[in-house]
mmCIF file of C-alpha atoms in Angstrom:
data_model
loop_
_atom_site.group_PDB
_atom_site.id
_atom_site.type_symbol
_atom_site.label_atom_id
_atom_site.label_comp_id
_atom_site.label_asym_id
_atom_site.label_seq_id
_atom_site.Cartn_x
_atom_site.Cartn_y
_atom_site.Cartn_z
ATOM 1 C CA MET L 1 8.706 7.042 -5.008
ATOM 2 C CA ILE L 2 9.756 7.485 -1.406
ATOM 3 C CA GLU L 3 10.706 5.363 1.562
ATOM 4 C CA ILE L 4 8.844 5.595 4.829
ATOM 5 C CA LYS L 5 11.109 5.300 7.829
ATOM 6 C CA ASN L 6 9.221 6.616 10.850
ATOM 7 C CA HIS L 7 8.048 5.394 14.220
ATOM 8 C CA HIS L 8 4.402 5.427 13.101
ATOM 9 C CA ILE L 9 4.974 2.239 11.073
ATOM 10 C CA ILE L 10 5.978 0.134 14.088
ATOM 11 C CA ASP L 11 3.179 1.480 16.288
ATOM 12 C CA ALA L 12 0.550 1.107 13.543
ATOM 13 C CA MET L 13 1.641 -2.439 12.821
ATOM 14 C CA ALA L 14 1.358 -3.464 16.492
ATOM 15 C CA ILE L 15 -2.199 -2.077 16.707
ATOM 16 C CA HIS L 16 -3.191 -3.640 13.375
ATOM 17 C CA ILE L 17 -2.044 -7.126 14.331
ATOM 18 C CA ASP L 18 -3.474 -6.918 17.845
ATOM 19 C CA LYS L 19 -6.935 -5.867 16.571
ATOM 20 C CA LEU L 20 -7.198 -8.203 13.597
ATOM 21 C CA GLN L 21 -5.657 -11.271 15.184
ATOM 22 C CA ILE L 22 -8.659 -11.606 17.494
ATOM 23 C CA GLU L 23 -11.149 -11.046 14.702
ATOM 24 C CA VAL L 24 -9.550 -13.476 12.245
ATOM 25 C CA THR L 25 -9.050 -16.124 14.943
ATOM 26 C CA ASP L 26 -12.722 -15.936 15.923
ATOM 27 C CA LYS L 27 -13.693 -16.373 12.297
ATOM 28 C CA LEU L 28 -11.398 -19.402 11.947
ATOM 29 C CA LYS L 29 -13.026 -21.010 14.947
ATOM 30 C CA LYS L 30 -16.407 -20.817 13.229
ATOM 31 C CA TYR L 31 -15.051 -22.317 10.030
ATOM 32 C CA LYS L 32 -13.392 -25.023 12.072
ATOM 33 C CA VAL L 33 -16.806 -26.043 13.406
ATOM 34 C CA ILE L 34 -18.268 -25.949 9.911
ATOM 35 C CA PHE L 35 -15.630 -28.140 8.297
ATOM 36 C CA THR L 36 -15.529 -30.509 11.269
ATOM 37 C CA PHE L 37 -19.263 -31.032 10.830
ATOM 38 C CA LEU L 38 -18.935 -31.472 7.045
ATOM 39 C CA LYS L 39 -16.146 -33.967 7.529
ATOM 40 C CA ASP L 40 -18.049 -36.018 10.123
ATOM 41 C CA TYR L 41 -21.281 -35.931 8.162
ATOM 42 C CA GLN L 42 -19.500 -37.018 5.009
ATOM 43 C CA VAL L 43 -17.866 -39.981 6.782
ATOM 44 C CA ASN L 44 -21.047 -41.141 8.480
ATOM 45 C CA ASN L 45 -23.385 -40.964 5.505
ATOM 46 C CA ALA L 46 -23.263 -42.651 2.133
ATOM 47 C CA LEU L 47 -25.383 -39.996 0.431
ATOM 48 C CA THR L 48 -23.367 -37.568 -1.697
ATOM 49 C CA PHE L 49 -24.400 -34.113 -2.867
ATOM 50 C CA ASP L 50 -23.718 -32.553 -6.241
ATOM 51 C CA ALA L 51 -25.765 -29.334 -6.108
ATOM 52 C CA ASP L 52 -23.693 -26.171 -6.531
ATOM 53 C CA LYS L 53 -26.085 -23.467 -5.537
ATOM 54 C CA LYS L 54 -23.655 -21.012 -3.901
ATOM 55 C CA ASN L 55 -19.969 -20.179 -4.175
ATOM 56 C CA LEU L 56 -19.428 -19.418 -0.505
ATOM 57 C CA VAL L 57 -19.482 -21.566 2.579
ATOM 58 C CA ASN L 58 -22.736 -20.837 4.426
ATOM 59 C CA PRO L 59 -22.840 -21.108 8.214
ATOM 60 C CA VAL L 60 -24.101 -24.538 9.206
ATOM 61 C CA ILE L 61 -23.096 -24.119 12.840
ATOM 62 C CA SER L 62 -26.691 -24.188 13.976
ATOM 63 C CA ILE L 63 -27.402 -27.615 12.505
ATOM 64 C CA SER L 64 -24.019 -28.971 13.589
ATOM 65 C CA LYS L 65 -24.833 -28.154 17.210
ATOM 66 C CA SER L 66 -28.387 -29.460 17.185
ATOM 67 C CA SER L 67 -29.196 -33.060 17.987
ATOM 68 C CA THR L 68 -32.887 -32.585 17.228
ATOM 69 C CA LYS L 69 -32.478 -31.873 13.509
ATOM 70 C CA VAL L 70 -33.647 -34.654 11.292
ATOM 71 C CA ARG L 71 -31.624 -36.038 8.397
ATOM 72 C CA GLY L 72 -33.805 -34.280 5.801
ATOM 73 C CA ASP L 73 -33.181 -30.855 7.328
ATOM 74 C CA ILE L 74 -29.455 -31.411 7.339
ATOM 75 C CA ASP L 75 -29.436 -32.613 3.734
ATOM 76 C CA LYS L 76 -31.387 -29.542 2.694
ATOM 77 C CA GLN L 77 -28.905 -27.220 4.394
ATOM 78 C CA LEU L 78 -25.904 -28.966 2.875
ATOM 79 C CA HIS L 79 -27.194 -28.353 -0.610
ATOM 80 C CA CYS L 80 -26.250 -24.676 0.003
ATOM 81 C CA VAL L 81 -22.620 -25.600 0.570
ATOM 82 C CA LYS L 82 -20.517 -25.817 -2.537
ATOM 83 C CA ALA L 83 -19.522 -29.366 -3.506
ATOM 84 C CA GLY L 84 -15.812 -28.481 -3.477
ATOM 85 C CA TYR L 85 -16.030 -27.675 0.242
ATOM 86 C CA ARG L 86 -18.194 -30.689 1.082
ATOM 87 C CA ASN L 87 -16.085 -33.215 -0.819
ATOM 88 C CA ASN L 88 -12.773 -31.847 0.549
ATOM 89 C CA ALA L 89 -13.935 -31.073 4.082
ATOM 90 C CA SER L 90 -11.056 -32.960 5.680
ATOM 91 C CA LYS L 91 -8.456 -31.047 3.656
ATOM 92 C CA TYR L 92 -10.115 -27.734 4.385
ATOM 93 C CA LEU L 93 -10.193 -28.559 8.077
ATOM 94 C CA ASP L 94 -6.397 -29.063 7.934
ATOM 95 C CA ILE L 95 -6.038 -25.706 6.153
ATOM 96 C CA ILE L 96 -8.115 -23.970 8.856
ATOM 97 C CA LYS L 97 -5.940 -25.501 11.578
ATOM 98 C CA LYS L 98 -2.801 -24.340 9.774
ATOM 99 C CA LEU L 99 -4.275 -20.849 9.438
ATOM 100 C CA GLU L 100 -4.946 -20.774 13.172
ATOM 101 C CA ARG L 101 -1.249 -21.348 13.757
ATOM 102 C CA ASP L 102 -0.242 -18.796 11.132
ATOM 103 C CA VAL L 103 -2.544 -15.852 11.819
ATOM 104 C CA VAL L 104 0.114 -13.501 13.177
ATOM 105 C CA ARG L 105 2.659 -14.691 10.662
ATOM 106 C CA ILE L 106 0.246 -13.772 7.860
ATOM 107 C CA LEU L 107 -0.774 -10.411 9.310
ATOM 108 C CA GLU L 108 2.817 -9.262 9.876
ATOM 109 C CA ALA L 109 4.426 -10.898 6.809
ATOM 110 C CA ASP L 110 7.312 -9.106 5.125
ATOM 111 C CA ARG L 111 8.357 -9.638 1.513
ATOM 112 C CA ASP L 112 10.278 -12.891 2.169
ATOM 113 C CA THR L 113 7.426 -14.264 4.290
ATOM 114 C CA PHE L 114 4.954 -13.444 1.532
ATOM 115 C CA LEU L 115 6.929 -15.676 -0.839
ATOM 116 C CA THR L 116 7.167 -18.499 1.711
ATOM 117 C CA LEU L 117 3.458 -18.398 2.488
ATOM 118 C CA ILE L 118 2.520 -18.381 -1.208
ATOM 119 C CA LYS L 119 4.301 -21.740 -1.511
ATOM 120 C CA GLU L 120 2.843 -23.148 1.706
ATOM 121 C CA TYR L 121 -0.729 -22.263 0.741
ATOM 122 C CA ASP L 122 -0.565 -23.255 -2.931
ATOM 123 C CA TYR L 123 -3.852 -24.958 -3.806
ATOM 124 C CA SER L 124 -2.023 -27.537 -5.932
ATOM 125 C CA THR L 125 -0.049 -28.818 -2.955
ATOM 126 C CA LEU L 126 -3.015 -28.614 -0.581
ATOM 127 C CA GLY L 127 -5.150 -30.726 -2.909
ATOM 128 C CA VAL L 128 -8.122 -28.352 -3.209
ATOM 129 C CA GLY L 129 -9.604 -26.180 -5.961
ATOM 130 C CA GLU L 130 -7.935 -22.826 -6.555
ATOM 131 C CA ASN L 131 -11.126 -20.784 -6.785
ATOM 132 C CA ASP L 132 -12.659 -22.436 -3.764
ATOM 133 C CA LEU L 133 -9.551 -21.790 -1.687
ATOM 134 C CA LYS L 134 -9.427 -18.128 -2.780
ATOM 135 C CA LYS L 135 -13.078 -17.668 -1.865
ATOM 136 C CA LEU L 136 -12.401 -19.058 1.584
ATOM 137 C CA PHE L 137 -9.392 -16.750 2.089
ATOM 138 C CA GLU L 138 -11.504 -13.758 0.960
ATOM 139 C CA LYS L 139 -14.075 -14.536 3.640
ATOM 140 C CA ILE L 140 -11.499 -15.048 6.381
ATOM 141 C CA PHE L 141 -9.229 -12.101 5.514
ATOM 142 C CA ASN L 142 -12.121 -9.894 4.510
ATOM 143 C CA TYR L 143 -10.782 -6.593 3.184
ATOM 144 C CA HIS L 144 -14.235 -5.537 1.976
ATOM 145 C CA SER L 145 -15.523 -5.570 5.559
ATOM 146 C CA PHE L 146 -12.345 -3.920 6.893
ATOM 147 C CA SER L 147 -12.680 -0.991 4.421
ATOM 148 C CA ASP L 148 -16.410 -0.431 5.037
ATOM 149 C CA LYS L 149 -17.186 3.095 6.309
ATOM 150 C CA GLU L 150 -19.996 1.697 8.433
ATOM 151 C CA ARG L 151 -17.736 -0.735 10.250
ATOM 152 C CA LYS L 152 -17.853 -0.028 14.000
ATOM 153 C CA LYS L 153 -14.623 -1.735 15.003
ATOM 154 C CA TYR L 154 -10.997 -1.169 13.911
ATOM 155 C CA ASN L 155 -11.022 -0.307 10.223
ATOM 156 C CA ALA L 156 -9.101 1.074 7.256
ATOM 157 C CA TYR L 157 -9.582 4.683 8.402
ATOM 158 C CA GLU L 158 -7.913 3.931 11.747
ATOM 159 C CA LEU L 159 -5.036 2.180 9.979
ATOM 160 C CA THR L 160 -4.287 5.107 7.655
ATOM 161 C CA GLU L 161 -4.671 7.593 10.517
ATOM 162 C CA ASN L 162 -2.207 5.607 12.624
ATOM 163 C CA LEU L 163 0.298 5.460 9.751
ATOM 164 C CA GLY L 164 0.279 9.225 9.235
ATOM 165 C CA ILE L 165 1.577 9.004 5.639
ATOM 166 C CA ASN L 166 0.335 12.205 4.034
ATOM 167 C CA SER L 167 1.954 11.894 0.597
ATOM 168 C CA CYS L 168 1.595 8.993 -1.831
ATOM 169 C CA PRO L 169 4.756 6.856 -1.362
ATOM 170 C CA TYR L 170 4.528 5.567 -4.958
ATOM 171 C CA CYS L 171 4.549 8.909 -6.806
ATOM 172 C CA ASN L 172 5.027 11.548 -4.046
ATOM 173 C CA ARG L 173 2.725 13.847 -6.046
ATOM 174 C CA LEU L 174 -0.596 13.872 -4.163
ATOM 175 C CA TYR L 175 -1.744 14.152 -0.585
ATOM 176 C CA THR L 176 -2.992 11.021 1.161
ATOM 177 C CA LEU L 177 -4.631 12.607 4.164
ATOM 178 C CA THR L 178 -6.941 10.827 6.575
ATOM 179 C CA ILE L 179 -9.683 12.997 8.013
ATOM 180 C CA ILE L 180 -11.931 11.665 10.773
ATOM 181 C CA CYS L 181 -14.308 14.034 12.555
ATOM 182 C CA LYS L 182 -15.109 13.637 16.201
ATOM 183 C CA LYS L 183 -18.089 11.602 17.286
ATOM 184 C CA VAL L 184 -21.446 13.359 17.233
ATOM 185 C CA LYS L 185 -24.108 11.555 19.218
ATOM 186 C CA GLY L 186 -21.867 8.523 19.311
ATOM 187 C CA ILE L 187 -21.321 8.461 15.510
ATOM 188 C CA THR L 188 -17.842 8.958 14.037
ATOM 189 C CA ASN L 189 -17.778 10.801 10.713
ATOM 190 C CA TYR L 190 -15.175 9.220 8.452
ATOM 191 C CA VAL L 191 -14.568 11.976 5.905
ATOM 192 C CA THR L 192 -11.752 10.745 3.680
ATOM 193 C CA ARG L 193 -8.698 8.545 3.616
ATOM 194 C CA PRO L 194 -6.140 7.362 1.029
ATOM 195 C CA GLU L 195 -6.843 4.274 -0.986
ATOM 196 C CA LEU L 196 -5.070 1.191 0.305
ATOM 197 C CA ASP L 197 -3.115 -0.486 -2.440
ATOM 198 C CA HIS L 198 -2.596 -4.203 -2.009
ATOM 199 C CA TYR L 199 1.104 -4.559 -2.707
ATOM 200 C CA LEU L 200 0.317 -8.075 -3.828
ATOM 201 C CA PRO L 201 -3.157 -7.826 -5.460
ATOM 202 C CA LYS L 202 -5.886 -9.264 -3.265
ATOM 203 C CA SER L 203 -7.586 -10.738 -6.347
ATOM 204 C CA LYS L 204 -4.548 -12.991 -6.791
ATOM 205 C CA TYR L 205 -3.462 -13.292 -3.158
ATOM 206 C CA PRO L 206 -6.565 -13.071 -0.894
ATOM 207 C CA LEU L 207 -4.524 -14.698 1.897
ATOM 208 C CA PHE L 208 -2.867 -11.288 2.342
ATOM 209 C CA GLY L 209 -6.077 -9.271 2.154
ATOM 210 C CA LEU L 210 -5.482 -7.864 5.654
ATOM 211 C CA SER L 211 -1.694 -8.221 5.982
ATOM 212 C CA PHE L 212 -0.189 -4.981 7.330
ATOM 213 C CA ASN L 213 2.696 -4.808 4.863
ATOM 214 C CA ASN L 214 0.329 -5.549 1.982
ATOM 215 C CA LEU L 215 -1.766 -2.415 2.661
ATOM 216 C CA ILE L 216 0.006 0.703 1.344
ATOM 217 C CA PRO L 217 -1.723 4.120 1.567
ATOM 218 C CA SER L 218 -1.640 5.517 -1.950
ATOM 219 C CA CYS L 219 -3.323 8.071 -4.185
ATOM 220 C CA SER L 220 -6.174 6.887 -6.358
ATOM 221 C CA ILE L 221 -4.179 7.539 -9.551
ATOM 222 C CA CYS L 222 -1.348 5.153 -8.603
ATOM 223 C CA ASN L 223 -3.788 2.533 -7.346
ATOM 224 C CA LYS L 224 -5.711 2.613 -10.622
ATOM 225 C CA ILE L 225 -2.624 2.673 -12.842
ATOM 226 C CA LYS L 226 -1.205 -0.359 -11.055
ATOM 227 C CA ASN L 227 -4.496 -2.269 -11.168
ATOM 228 C CA ASN L 228 -3.860 -6.039 -10.759
ATOM 229 C CA ASP L 229 -0.974 -6.304 -13.189
ATOM 230 C CA THR L 230 1.787 -7.141 -10.673
ATOM 231 C CA ASP L 231 2.499 -10.426 -8.933
ATOM 232 C CA HIS L 232 5.083 -12.019 -6.619
ATOM 233 C CA THR L 233 7.490 -12.731 -9.509
ATOM 234 C CA ARG L 234 8.031 -9.023 -10.288
ATOM 235 C CA MET L 235 7.510 -6.930 -7.203
ATOM 236 C CA HIS L 236 8.006 -3.196 -7.175
ATOM 237 C CA HIS L 237 9.376 -0.742 -4.581
ATOM 238 C CA HIS L 238 7.938 -1.232 -1.115
ATOM 239 C CA PRO L 239 8.016 2.013 0.923
ATOM 240 C CA TYR L 240 8.418 0.192 4.257
ATOM 241 C CA PHE L 241 11.194 -2.216 3.179
ATOM 242 C CA ASP L 242 13.264 -0.521 0.513
ATOM 243 C CA ASP L 243 15.614 2.414 0.280
ATOM 244 C CA THR L 244 14.523 4.478 -2.707
ATOM 245 C CA LYS L 245 16.835 4.239 -5.697
ATOM 246 C CA LEU L 246 14.919 6.739 -7.785
ATOM 247 C CA ASP L 247 16.058 10.255 -8.556
ATOM 248 C CA PHE L 248 15.416 13.054 -11.028
ATOM 249 C CA ASN L 249 17.655 15.198 -13.157
ATOM 250 C CA LEU L 250 17.061 18.139 -15.442
ATOM 251 C CA ASP L 251 19.045 17.136 -18.494
ATOM 252 C CA GLY L 252 20.278 19.824 -20.894
ATOM 253 C CA ILE L 253 19.606 22.827 -18.644
ATOM 254 C CA LEU L 254 22.038 25.691 -19.406
ATOM 255 C CA TYR L 255 22.524 29.083 -17.796
ATOM 256 C CA ASP L 256 23.952 32.309 -19.251
ATOM 257 C CA SER L 257 25.228 34.341 -16.303
ATOM 258 C CA GLY L 258 25.764 37.421 -18.469
ATOM 259 C CA ASN L 259 22.097 37.624 -19.379
ATOM 260 C CA ASN L 260 20.906 35.870 -16.229
ATOM 261 C CA SER L 261 18.828 33.504 -18.404
ATOM 262 C CA PHE L 262 18.265 29.794 -18.972
ATOM 263 C CA ASN L 263 17.821 28.013 -22.290
ATOM 264 C CA SER L 264 14.329 27.388 -23.593
ATOM 265 C CA LYS L 265 11.961 24.660 -22.454
ATOM 266 C CA GLY L 266 12.407 22.545 -25.570
ATOM 267 C CA GLU L 267 16.156 22.206 -24.907
ATOM 268 C CA TRP L 268 15.909 20.521 -21.505
ATOM 269 C CA ASP L 269 14.117 17.400 -20.341
ATOM 270 C CA ILE L 270 13.133 15.714 -17.089
ATOM 271 C CA VAL L 271 15.042 12.457 -16.601
ATOM 272 C CA VAL L 272 13.770 9.835 -14.162
ATOM 273 C CA GLU L 273 16.800 7.881 -12.994
ATOM 274 C CA GLU L 274 17.155 4.574 -11.183
ATOM 275 C CA ASN L 275 20.331 3.405 -9.492
ATOM 276 C CA GLY L 276 20.615 -0.312 -10.165
ATOM 277 C CA CYS L 277 17.574 -1.560 -8.234
ATOM 278 C CA ASP L 278 15.104 -3.998 -9.800
ATOM 279 C CA TYR L 279 12.325 -2.894 -7.456
ATOM 280 C CA THR L 280 12.832 0.721 -8.567
ATOM 281 C CA LYS L 281 12.848 -0.278 -12.236
ATOM 282 C CA GLU L 282 9.575 -2.131 -11.789
ATOM 283 C CA SER L 283 7.997 0.822 -10.002
ATOM 284 C CA ILE L 284 8.977 3.282 -12.750
ATOM 285 C CA LYS L 285 7.298 0.987 -15.249
ATOM 286 C CA THR L 286 4.288 0.031 -13.120
ATOM 287 C CA PHE L 287 3.332 3.553 -12.057
ATOM 288 C CA LYS L 288 4.291 5.240 -15.370
ATOM 289 C CA LEU L 289 6.554 7.631 -13.459
ATOM 290 C CA ARG L 290 8.561 8.768 -16.504
ATOM 291 C CA GLU L 291 5.438 9.662 -18.438
ATOM 292 C CA ILE L 292 3.772 11.358 -15.501
ATOM 293 C CA TYR L 293 6.698 13.453 -14.309
ATOM 294 C CA ARG L 294 7.413 14.768 -17.786
ATOM 295 C CA GLU L 295 4.109 16.615 -17.524
ATOM 296 C CA HIS L 296 5.372 18.692 -14.575
ATOM 297 C CA ASN L 297 7.184 21.307 -16.650
ATOM 298 C CA PHE L 298 5.117 24.108 -15.047
ATOM 299 C CA ILE L 299 6.857 23.437 -11.726
ATOM 300 C CA ILE L 300 10.278 23.614 -13.361
ATOM 301 C CA GLU L 301 9.453 26.842 -15.171
ATOM 302 C CA ASP L 302 8.403 28.417 -11.845
ATOM 303 C CA MET L 303 11.632 27.282 -10.202
ATOM 304 C CA ILE L 304 13.694 28.629 -13.113
ATOM 305 C CA THR L 305 12.002 32.025 -12.750
ATOM 306 C CA LYS L 306 12.872 32.034 -9.037
ATOM 307 C CA ALA L 307 16.470 30.979 -9.845
ATOM 308 C CA GLN L 308 16.801 34.039 -12.074
ATOM 309 C CA GLU L 309 15.446 36.310 -9.317
ATOM 310 C CA TYR L 310 17.498 34.714 -6.557
ATOM 311 C CA ASN L 311 20.799 34.260 -8.422
ATOM 312 C CA GLN L 312 24.345 34.443 -7.155
ATOM 313 C CA THR L 313 24.251 38.232 -6.994
ATOM 314 C CA PHE L 314 21.167 38.053 -4.756
ATOM 315 C CA ILE L 315 22.826 35.438 -2.574
ATOM 316 C CA ASN L 316 25.976 37.594 -2.176
ATOM 317 C CA ASP L 317 23.870 40.628 -1.238
ATOM 318 C CA ILE L 318 21.933 38.665 1.375
ATOM 319 C CA GLU L 319 25.103 37.256 2.919
ATOM 320 C CA ASP L 320 26.724 40.710 3.052
ATOM 321 C CA LEU L 321 23.624 42.293 4.554
ATOM 322 C CA PHE L 322 23.218 39.681 7.286
ATOM 323 C CA SER L 323 26.878 38.752 7.772
ATOM 324 C CA GLU L 324 26.695 39.278 11.532
ATOM 325 C CA GLU L 325 23.379 37.474 11.915
ATOM 326 C CA HIS L 326 24.784 34.059 10.905
ATOM 327 C CA LEU L 327 21.901 33.683 8.508
ATOM 328 C CA GLU L 328 21.609 30.187 6.961
ATOM 329 C CA THR L 329 21.307 31.299 3.321
ATOM 330 C CA ASP L 330 20.782 27.797 1.951
ATOM 331 C CA ALA L 331 17.870 27.163 4.310
ATOM 332 C CA LEU L 332 16.283 30.493 3.309
ATOM 333 C CA LEU L 333 16.569 29.728 -0.378
ATOM 334 C CA GLU L 334 15.220 26.232 0.043
ATOM 335 C CA ARG L 335 12.105 27.700 1.646
ATOM 336 C CA ILE L 336 11.748 30.221 -1.193
ATOM 337 C CA PHE L 337 11.866 27.359 -3.693
ATOM 338 C CA GLY L 338 9.509 25.196 -1.605
ATOM 339 C CA VAL L 339 12.161 22.531 -0.966
ATOM 340 C CA LEU L 340 12.239 20.652 2.326
ATOM 341 C CA PRO L 341 14.706 18.069 3.740
ATOM 342 C CA ALA L 342 14.366 14.471 2.562
ATOM 343 C CA GLU L 343 12.856 13.301 5.846
ATOM 344 C CA GLN L 344 9.831 15.449 4.998
ATOM 345 C CA ASP L 345 9.045 13.602 1.765
ATOM 346 C CA TYR L 346 6.406 11.371 3.385
ATOM 347 C CA CYS L 347 4.189 14.374 4.228
ATOM 348 C CA ASN L 348 5.004 16.813 1.414
ATOM 349 C CA PRO L 349 3.950 15.980 -2.172
ATOM 350 C CA LEU L 350 6.542 16.574 -4.906
ATOM 351 C CA ASN L 351 9.245 17.376 -2.333
ATOM 352 C CA LYS L 352 11.664 14.782 -3.701
ATOM 353 C CA PHE L 353 11.103 16.001 -7.263
ATOM 354 C CA LYS L 354 11.514 19.678 -6.371
ATOM 355 C CA ARG L 355 14.681 18.991 -4.400
ATOM 356 C CA ALA L 356 16.296 17.210 -7.359
ATOM 357 C CA ILE L 357 15.242 19.865 -9.890
ATOM 358 C CA TYR L 358 16.470 22.627 -7.560
ATOM 359 C CA GLN L 359 19.883 20.946 -7.438
ATOM 360 C CA SER L 360 19.999 20.648 -11.253
ATOM 361 C CA ILE L 361 19.132 24.342 -11.694
ATOM 362 C CA ARG L 362 21.656 25.513 -9.118
ATOM 363 C CA LYS L 363 24.316 23.295 -10.672
ATOM 364 C CA ALA L 364 23.717 24.972 -14.007
ATOM 365 C CA GLN L 365 24.284 28.333 -12.256
ATOM 366 C CA ASN L 366 27.494 27.003 -10.645
ATOM 367 C CA ILE L 367 25.933 27.481 -7.203
ATOM 368 C CA ASN L 368 26.710 24.703 -4.777
ATOM 369 C CA VAL L 369 23.773 23.515 -2.667
ATOM 370 C CA THR L 370 23.700 20.887 0.050
ATOM 371 C CA LEU L 371 20.362 19.281 0.782
#
């Protein structure tokens, strides 16, 4: 679990909102015409409809704009519109108007705004059916379309490329690279990108299907482990908002300087620690981080072997040999062990884990390290 604090976030967010605001607003204008027509038709005609042939609102813009259509044609078309939308057209029209005012607020929502919007758009207070409202939100904030490889306009590939997050922020174990090949004959080849986890699941919160802070580049393993089990009452670590409170420790590791040896594998254990943060606690549980990281013993064994080879005697010899060169011994050793500074976590899988284990091993050897 890592935090992402880089300039790419701000720039990517500005592009995301600018591109999608226009698209969503155009879509809302169409639905505004539809529900205005449904409302007026409902008021001016005594005939009611009870056929539920489809779950989605079908475009009826063509008949709403035509003065030549006869009553029978209009009735026939309206049978394709779900009764919940027809019977509550006035309420849905009010919702569309509110959405028009809130487009940017929804697309740029942070955690507190998510909670506020959930209350404001609660179906029970708006007086409409929950499933009908969710279907409408899914069509307006259409993630399926946004993530489509064939989409010609701004899409999920461009978002993840703009973010430049190359390591899963939930587990920091796997690469999350975006690879887009140059256009050939006007066609862009979208090769691969990370999955976009909906921080608040889109199945429960379709209103946030396209919200920037609800789309987190992640590895497929974390996205599948999480599934749709979380909700707004128990949110986990958010890599854009939260400082990480997770760390690792190698508990029980002992070193015998006389024999230049460490105790056996069965006598030490990887400990996943959290430092008093509910979001961190939820993430450890949600993404099974304790269980997963305990299977990374092979990395520790490799680092222990290196620690035996590059022990205090080796360090002293290096410092004596290059005493006049002002060699940064710590930096050299960190490269040997594959450990990079914390600010490199977002683009280097397992960096946070390796750094913590390296510190535990060096502590057992009574070698002070500063990372």
